[in-house]
């Protein structure tokens, strides 16, 4: 169910509380595991959820809730 329309990915995502973030994170990890081709990361807005949650799965799954880029 990954969104192909890139215009939907430019909308600023809304913050989420920790409990809902964990629920969304579990959904993202499940979607990531079942996606073809498989990837190493997925953001909530990529599957139509406009919330600040993403997951990274390299050595072990990591759920980021309301992450902020503080330096580049």
Short mmCIF file of C-alpha atoms in Angstrom, two decimals:
data_model
loop_
_atom_site.label_atom_id
_atom_site.label_comp_id
_atom_site.label_asym_id
_atom_site.label_seq_id
_atom_site.Cartn_x
_atom_site.Cartn_y
_atom_site.Cartn_z
CA UNK A 1 0.00 0.00 0.00
CA UNK A 2 2.97 2.33 -0.49
CA UNK A 3 1.90 5.68 -2.00
CA UNK A 4 3.23 6.36 -5.49
CA UNK A 5 1.95 9.97 -5.71
CA UNK A 6 4.96 12.06 -4.63
CA UNK A 7 2.81 15.18 -4.13
CA UNK A 8 1.23 13.52 -1.07
CA UNK A 9 4.70 13.11 0.44
CA UNK A 10 5.33 16.87 0.53
CA UNK A 11 2.63 17.58 3.16
CA UNK A 12 4.10 18.35 6.58
CA UNK A 13 3.31 15.48 8.95
CA UNK A 14 1.63 16.02 12.31
CA UNK A 15 3.18 15.06 15.67
CA UNK A 16 1.90 11.95 17.41
CA UNK A 17 1.80 10.80 21.06
CA UNK A 18 3.99 7.89 22.12
CA UNK A 19 1.21 5.28 22.35
CA UNK A 20 -0.16 6.02 18.88
CA UNK A 21 3.41 6.29 17.59
CA UNK A 22 4.16 2.76 18.79
CA UNK A 23 0.99 1.44 17.14
CA UNK A 24 1.86 3.16 13.87
CA UNK A 25 5.46 1.94 14.20
CA UNK A 26 4.29 -1.67 14.48
CA UNK A 27 2.13 -1.21 11.38
CA UNK A 28 5.09 0.29 9.50
CA UNK A 29 7.39 -2.60 10.47
CA UNK A 30 4.76 -5.08 9.30
CA UNK A 31 4.36 -3.22 6.00
CA UNK A 32 8.14 -3.05 5.58
CA UNK A 33 8.55 -6.79 6.13
CA UNK A 34 5.80 -7.58 3.60
CA UNK A 35 6.83 -5.09 0.91
CA UNK A 36 8.27 -6.08 -2.45
CA UNK A 37 11.03 -5.21 -2.99
CA UNK A 38 11.99 -5.16 0.68
CA UNK A 39 13.58 -2.01 2.07
CA UNK A 40 15.35 -0.87 5.21
CA UNK A 41 13.12 2.05 6.17
CA UNK A 42 9.61 3.39 5.86
CA UNK A 43 7.84 6.57 6.94
CA UNK A 44 4.18 6.77 7.94
CA UNK A 45 3.35 9.24 5.17
CA UNK A 46 4.56 6.70 2.59
CA UNK A 47 1.56 4.53 3.45
CA UNK A 48 -0.97 7.33 3.80
CA UNK A 49 -0.64 8.13 7.52
CA UNK A 50 0.15 11.83 7.98
CA UNK A 51 2.05 11.40 11.29
CA UNK A 52 5.71 11.88 12.30
CA UNK A 53 6.71 8.23 12.65
CA UNK A 54 9.26 6.20 10.73
CA UNK A 55 11.04 2.88 11.10
CA UNK A 56 14.51 1.68 10.20
CA UNK A 57 15.34 -2.03 10.13
CA UNK A 58 19.05 -2.75 9.63
CA UNK A 59 20.41 -4.89 12.46
CA UNK A 60 17.32 -4.55 14.63
CA UNK A 61 14.07 -2.60 14.20
CA UNK A 62 14.10 1.03 15.33
CA UNK A 63 10.90 3.11 15.60
CA UNK A 64 11.38 6.89 15.52
CA UNK A 65 8.47 8.89 16.95
CA UNK A 66 8.40 12.65 16.20
CA UNK A 67 12.04 12.67 14.98
CA UNK A 68 13.71 16.01 14.26
CA UNK A 69 16.72 16.72 12.10
CA UNK A 70 18.89 18.96 14.24
CA UNK A 71 22.01 19.06 12.08
CA UNK A 72 23.12 18.21 8.58
#
